[in-house]
């Protein structure tokens, strides 16, 4: 502790991201990146923008990209806020819609950044226990004091909550903002975006890092009615005028305009997820039904800690959260077919 | 006002950046961008990184870029924090080192984002009046309650405070953090970086947006002793794990490695600043001696409001701050020689 630190720094409990090892021979299945490159149109758009020059500031209002995202989602530009990765969008959302004196709710098993934001901004929180199959207890989120946030599909389980249940939670919190963190929704059956016109208190947060293969670019966004978007914009304009660089804006815009490439790569991952799940069951894993680009598994015999360590020894990175009630589970990102064949061989080897 | 906004949103008074008009025929001298492209090595590095792929997350600790910045400044990596533009670095600094109950100090004439951060984070502030020639009143910053921040050279005046005076202010606030915002320092005589080893309470903030022609990439950084850097890192890791994208990291690193190109373009701007200042004096402008890549001028006859409007009509954008005591001044970015010849022709035309 330094005497120069503010009380805010002192109360932080920083988030620990998955290991980022930049090594060619590692099979990296620990941070839910997409194994496929982004659309060639993305690369072209970035090169064109680079040739136009990067000595001038980007647009502070990011109109063109917001237009592209709006059009993809059949919304208007006024329904779209863009930020530097969905983590920044979430941080701004905690600032804009949650309050120091009022407890918000999220599930006991969820994205581990939420309690980090709560510590940072001094927002109290209540954790709603998940059920034994890791599904959410819908009624537990009704009538919250300060708002609700959860990922759908949930992280790190991949369990999806139906749109009817999402709608009930939004309805039963009509005076608070409900944030649905849809980082993985493109691998699931349906998005809560279709509920936005009905509910002024619903904010849907998405990202280009997973389904659009742009983790390296840092583009996240929020969708909601204009008054929520304006709240986020006021925070952003009081924090950093230009949060997204020219190359990222150009690349992300091209991604939203190329629907067929996106559909194709997303479809591939769903197929891979399906056969990998089956194969892992053969190896004695219990696989939680996932609607994300990862699967959450536990083994009938070997502990997750042991498996995590054995995998690491032979160059396979998966994610292990050493926290009850998920400490005996591993989260495994769905890579390419080739990646996953290699992974299954290595898994068989570890389990021998 | 929306009922869904937090008290934080409600108290914000967002910053208004200079107009960003993306039009080829506009002479844009309003946001202090560099007229020269970045080093060709920057473009090459970005293309190489793009070819390596952008589907994986960037490094959350940005080691390589921090190494390059440290090496350029003869410091260690532990002295360097990197953020998404110096505005983000400043926002994190307000969170990390300033406190709700304790008034900080900055000059009456200064970067207009400081009071915006104060509103956002509910930090009280005292404004120390500048002298008639816009130089800072050094003693006015002694013994602050909650810390000190000012740009050096100051914005939007370009007036530079000597290193001896900076050191006195840092010394006379030994229990608080003093932030020197050196966005424009590469166009000035000396940086406070040389004081870092002496003063644990000194944080120097710089940017690649001006002198390194990378406004479009969004890279700012802070230099200080490790305990200050750790404070910033804790805030960042509680806010957004990956704030800088792969392409920006690669480009900025290449910029710090190419010293000769940087020296050459910076030198050119100093030369242009010198002759443009002389020419403007001939046209009846009073030019405040500037150590930045802009000049701050007032005309003996025509009002700044009138000149701003006339310039805009003929496609010249300069910056006018409609605030006492600078409302009769214009801030003019130093462009290329060609830009500035055109600007002088247009100025003569407006003054006819």
PDB file of C-alpha atoms in Angstrom, chain A residues 115-233:
ATOM      1  CA  UNK A 115     -17.557  -8.119  -8.150  1.00  0.00           C
ATOM      2  CA  UNK A 116     -14.376  -6.321  -9.283  1.00  0.00           C
ATOM      3  CA  UNK A 117     -16.430  -3.415 -10.681  1.00  0.00           C
ATOM      4  CA  UNK A 118     -18.515  -3.410  -7.493  1.00  0.00           C
ATOM      5  CA  UNK A 119     -15.389  -3.033  -5.329  1.00  0.00           C
ATOM      6  CA  UNK A 120     -14.008  -0.302  -7.604  1.00  0.00           C
ATOM      7  CA  UNK A 121     -17.195   1.794  -7.615  1.00  0.00           C
ATOM      8  CA  UNK A 122     -18.276   0.844  -4.088  1.00  0.00           C
ATOM      9  CA  UNK A 123     -21.527  -0.764  -5.215  1.00  0.00           C
ATOM     10  CA  UNK A 124     -22.995  -3.380  -2.848  1.00  0.00           C
ATOM     11  CA  UNK A 125     -24.094  -6.690  -4.355  1.00  0.00           C
ATOM     12  CA  UNK A 126     -26.103  -9.809  -3.607  1.00  0.00           C
ATOM     13  CA  UNK A 127     -25.252 -13.129  -5.236  1.00  0.00           C
ATOM     14  CA  UNK A 128     -28.210 -15.235  -6.311  1.00  0.00           C
ATOM     15  CA  UNK A 129     -27.345 -18.956  -5.979  1.00  0.00           C
ATOM     16  CA  UNK A 130     -27.427 -20.977  -9.194  1.00  0.00           C
ATOM     17  CA  UNK A 131     -29.275 -24.301  -9.265  1.00  0.00           C
ATOM     18  CA  UNK A 132     -27.515 -27.660  -9.167  1.00  0.00           C
ATOM     19  CA  UNK A 133     -27.414 -27.856 -12.977  1.00  0.00           C
ATOM     20  CA  UNK A 134     -25.989 -24.282 -13.008  1.00  0.00           C
ATOM     21  CA  UNK A 135     -29.187 -22.800 -14.449  1.00  0.00           C
ATOM     22  CA  UNK A 136     -30.268 -19.426 -13.020  1.00  0.00           C
ATOM     23  CA  UNK A 137     -32.968 -19.090 -10.351  1.00  0.00           C
ATOM     24  CA  UNK A 138     -35.172 -16.644 -12.235  1.00  0.00           C
ATOM     25  CA  UNK A 139     -37.262 -15.418  -9.273  1.00  0.00           C
ATOM     26  CA  UNK A 140     -34.115 -14.681  -7.304  1.00  0.00           C
ATOM     27  CA  UNK A 141     -33.519 -11.686  -9.577  1.00  0.00           C
ATOM     28  CA  UNK A 142     -36.981 -10.154  -9.169  1.00  0.00           C
ATOM     29  CA  UNK A 143     -37.391  -6.801  -7.383  1.00  0.00           C
ATOM     30  CA  UNK A 144     -33.724  -5.999  -6.947  1.00  0.00           C
ATOM     31  CA  UNK A 145     -32.777  -2.853  -5.058  1.00  0.00           C
ATOM     32  CA  UNK A 146     -30.182  -1.489  -7.464  1.00  0.00           C
ATOM     33  CA  UNK A 147     -30.290  -3.454 -10.717  1.00  0.00           C
ATOM     34  CA  UNK A 148     -29.326  -6.816 -12.189  1.00  0.00           C
ATOM     35  CA  UNK A 149     -26.523  -8.117 -14.392  1.00  0.00           C
ATOM     36  CA  UNK A 150     -25.798 -11.571 -15.741  1.00  0.00           C
ATOM     37  CA  UNK A 151     -24.231 -13.087 -18.828  1.00  0.00           C
ATOM     38  CA  UNK A 152     -26.462 -15.037 -21.207  1.00  0.00           C
ATOM     39  CA  UNK A 153     -25.182 -17.619 -21.994  1.00  0.00           C
ATOM     40  CA  UNK A 154     -23.700 -17.540 -18.510  1.00  0.00           C
ATOM     41  CA  UNK A 155     -19.927 -17.594 -17.960  1.00  0.00           C
ATOM     42  CA  UNK A 156     -18.117 -19.828 -17.328  1.00  0.00           C
ATOM     43  CA  UNK A 157     -20.862 -22.458 -17.599  1.00  0.00           C
ATOM     44  CA  UNK A 158     -22.310 -21.769 -21.067  1.00  0.00           C
ATOM     45  CA  UNK A 159     -25.829 -22.309 -19.669  1.00  0.00           C
ATOM     46  CA  UNK A 160     -28.481 -20.303 -21.526  1.00  0.00           C
ATOM     47  CA  UNK A 161     -31.566 -18.676 -20.026  1.00  0.00           C
ATOM     48  CA  UNK A 162     -34.651 -18.572 -22.277  1.00  0.00           C
ATOM     49  CA  UNK A 163     -35.873 -15.237 -23.579  1.00  0.00           C
ATOM     50  CA  UNK A 164     -39.128 -15.625 -21.639  1.00  0.00           C
ATOM     51  CA  UNK A 165     -37.191 -15.860 -18.406  1.00  0.00           C
ATOM     52  CA  UNK A 166     -35.003 -12.893 -19.376  1.00  0.00           C
ATOM     53  CA  UNK A 167     -38.172 -10.889 -20.071  1.00  0.00           C
ATOM     54  CA  UNK A 168     -39.617 -11.798 -16.656  1.00  0.00           C
ATOM     55  CA  UNK A 169     -36.483 -10.549 -14.899  1.00  0.00           C
ATOM     56  CA  UNK A 170     -36.531  -7.296 -16.886  1.00  0.00           C
ATOM     57  CA  UNK A 171     -40.246  -6.817 -16.149  1.00  0.00           C
ATOM     58  CA  UNK A 172     -39.810  -7.509 -12.451  1.00  0.00           C
ATOM     59  CA  UNK A 173     -37.177  -4.763 -12.189  1.00  0.00           C
ATOM     60  CA  UNK A 174     -39.007  -1.990 -14.010  1.00  0.00           C
ATOM     61  CA  UNK A 175     -37.397   0.794 -11.948  1.00  0.00           C
ATOM     62  CA  UNK A 176     -33.828  -0.561 -12.292  1.00  0.00           C
ATOM     63  CA  UNK A 177     -31.558  -1.302 -15.199  1.00  0.00           C
ATOM     64  CA  UNK A 178     -31.094  -4.973 -16.133  1.00  0.00           C
ATOM     65  CA  UNK A 179     -27.888  -5.650 -18.076  1.00  0.00           C
ATOM     66  CA  UNK A 180     -27.719  -8.804 -20.177  1.00  0.00           C
ATOM     67  CA  UNK A 181     -24.089  -9.469 -20.972  1.00  0.00           C
ATOM     68  CA  UNK A 182     -24.289 -11.321 -24.280  1.00  0.00           C
ATOM     69  CA  UNK A 183     -20.584 -11.854 -24.986  1.00  0.00           C
ATOM     70  CA  UNK A 184     -21.343 -15.378 -26.237  1.00  0.00           C
ATOM     71  CA  UNK A 185     -24.857 -14.947 -27.633  1.00  0.00           C
ATOM     72  CA  UNK A 186     -23.900 -15.524 -31.274  1.00  0.00           C
ATOM     73  CA  UNK A 187     -23.307 -19.173 -30.332  1.00  0.00           C
ATOM     74  CA  UNK A 188     -26.748 -19.412 -28.675  1.00  0.00           C
ATOM     75  CA  UNK A 189     -30.315 -19.655 -29.925  1.00  0.00           C
ATOM     76  CA  UNK A 190     -31.553 -16.085 -29.457  1.00  0.00           C
ATOM     77  CA  UNK A 191     -30.591 -12.604 -28.275  1.00  0.00           C
ATOM     78  CA  UNK A 192     -32.455 -10.259 -25.918  1.00  0.00           C
ATOM     79  CA  UNK A 193     -32.024  -7.514 -28.540  1.00  0.00           C
ATOM     80  CA  UNK A 194     -35.585  -8.261 -29.698  1.00  0.00           C
ATOM     81  CA  UNK A 195     -36.842  -7.088 -26.267  1.00  0.00           C
ATOM     82  CA  UNK A 196     -35.204  -3.645 -26.432  1.00  0.00           C
ATOM     83  CA  UNK A 197     -38.160  -1.795 -27.982  1.00  0.00           C
ATOM     84  CA  UNK A 198     -40.431  -3.147 -25.215  1.00  0.00           C
ATOM     85  CA  UNK A 199     -38.286  -2.450 -22.153  1.00  0.00           C
ATOM     86  CA  UNK A 200     -36.643   0.929 -21.471  1.00  0.00           C
ATOM     87  CA  UNK A 201     -34.665  -0.609 -18.577  1.00  0.00           C
ATOM     88  CA  UNK A 202     -32.952  -3.311 -20.663  1.00  0.00           C
ATOM     89  CA  UNK A 203     -29.332  -2.930 -21.751  1.00  0.00           C
ATOM     90  CA  UNK A 204     -27.765  -5.642 -23.912  1.00  0.00           C
ATOM     91  CA  UNK A 205     -23.961  -5.746 -24.042  1.00  0.00           C
ATOM     92  CA  UNK A 206     -22.121  -7.595 -26.816  1.00  0.00           C
ATOM     93  CA  UNK A 207     -18.589  -7.905 -28.139  1.00  0.00           C
ATOM     94  CA  UNK A 208     -16.677  -8.527 -31.363  1.00  0.00           C
ATOM     95  CA  UNK A 209     -13.991 -10.484 -29.464  1.00  0.00           C
ATOM     96  CA  UNK A 210     -15.534 -13.938 -29.656  1.00  0.00           C
ATOM     97  CA  UNK A 211     -17.871 -14.580 -32.591  1.00  0.00           C
ATOM     98  CA  UNK A 212     -16.248 -11.939 -34.820  1.00  0.00           C
ATOM     99  CA  UNK A 213     -12.623 -13.024 -34.210  1.00  0.00           C
ATOM    100  CA  UNK A 214     -11.607  -9.507 -33.163  1.00  0.00           C
ATOM    101  CA  UNK A 215     -10.285 -10.003 -29.608  1.00  0.00           C
ATOM    102  CA  UNK A 216      -7.097  -8.250 -30.747  1.00  0.00           C
ATOM    103  CA  UNK A 217      -9.006  -5.096 -31.765  1.00  0.00           C
ATOM    104  CA  UNK A 218     -11.022  -4.261 -28.610  1.00  0.00           C
ATOM    105  CA  UNK A 219     -14.560  -3.434 -29.684  1.00  0.00           C
ATOM    106  CA  UNK A 220     -17.578  -3.972 -27.462  1.00  0.00           C
ATOM    107  CA  UNK A 221     -20.984  -2.319 -27.604  1.00  0.00           C
ATOM    108  CA  UNK A 222     -24.240  -1.810 -25.766  1.00  0.00           C
ATOM    109  CA  UNK A 223     -27.728  -1.824 -27.251  1.00  0.00           C
ATOM    110  CA  UNK A 224     -30.698  -0.190 -25.570  1.00  0.00           C
ATOM    111  CA  UNK A 225     -33.219   2.621 -25.707  1.00  0.00           C
ATOM    112  CA  UNK A 226     -31.741   6.096 -26.363  1.00  0.00           C
ATOM    113  CA  UNK A 227     -31.915   7.290 -22.745  1.00  0.00           C
ATOM    114  CA  UNK A 228     -29.652   4.431 -21.614  1.00  0.00           C
ATOM    115  CA  UNK A 229     -27.285   5.037 -24.540  1.00  0.00           C
ATOM    116  CA  UNK A 230     -27.176   8.737 -23.623  1.00  0.00           C
ATOM    117  CA  UNK A 231     -26.254   7.845 -20.024  1.00  0.00           C
ATOM    118  CA  UNK A 232     -23.320   5.772 -21.264  1.00  0.00           C
ATOM    119  CA  UNK A 233     -22.268   8.526 -23.678  1.00  0.00           C
TER     120      UNK A 233
END
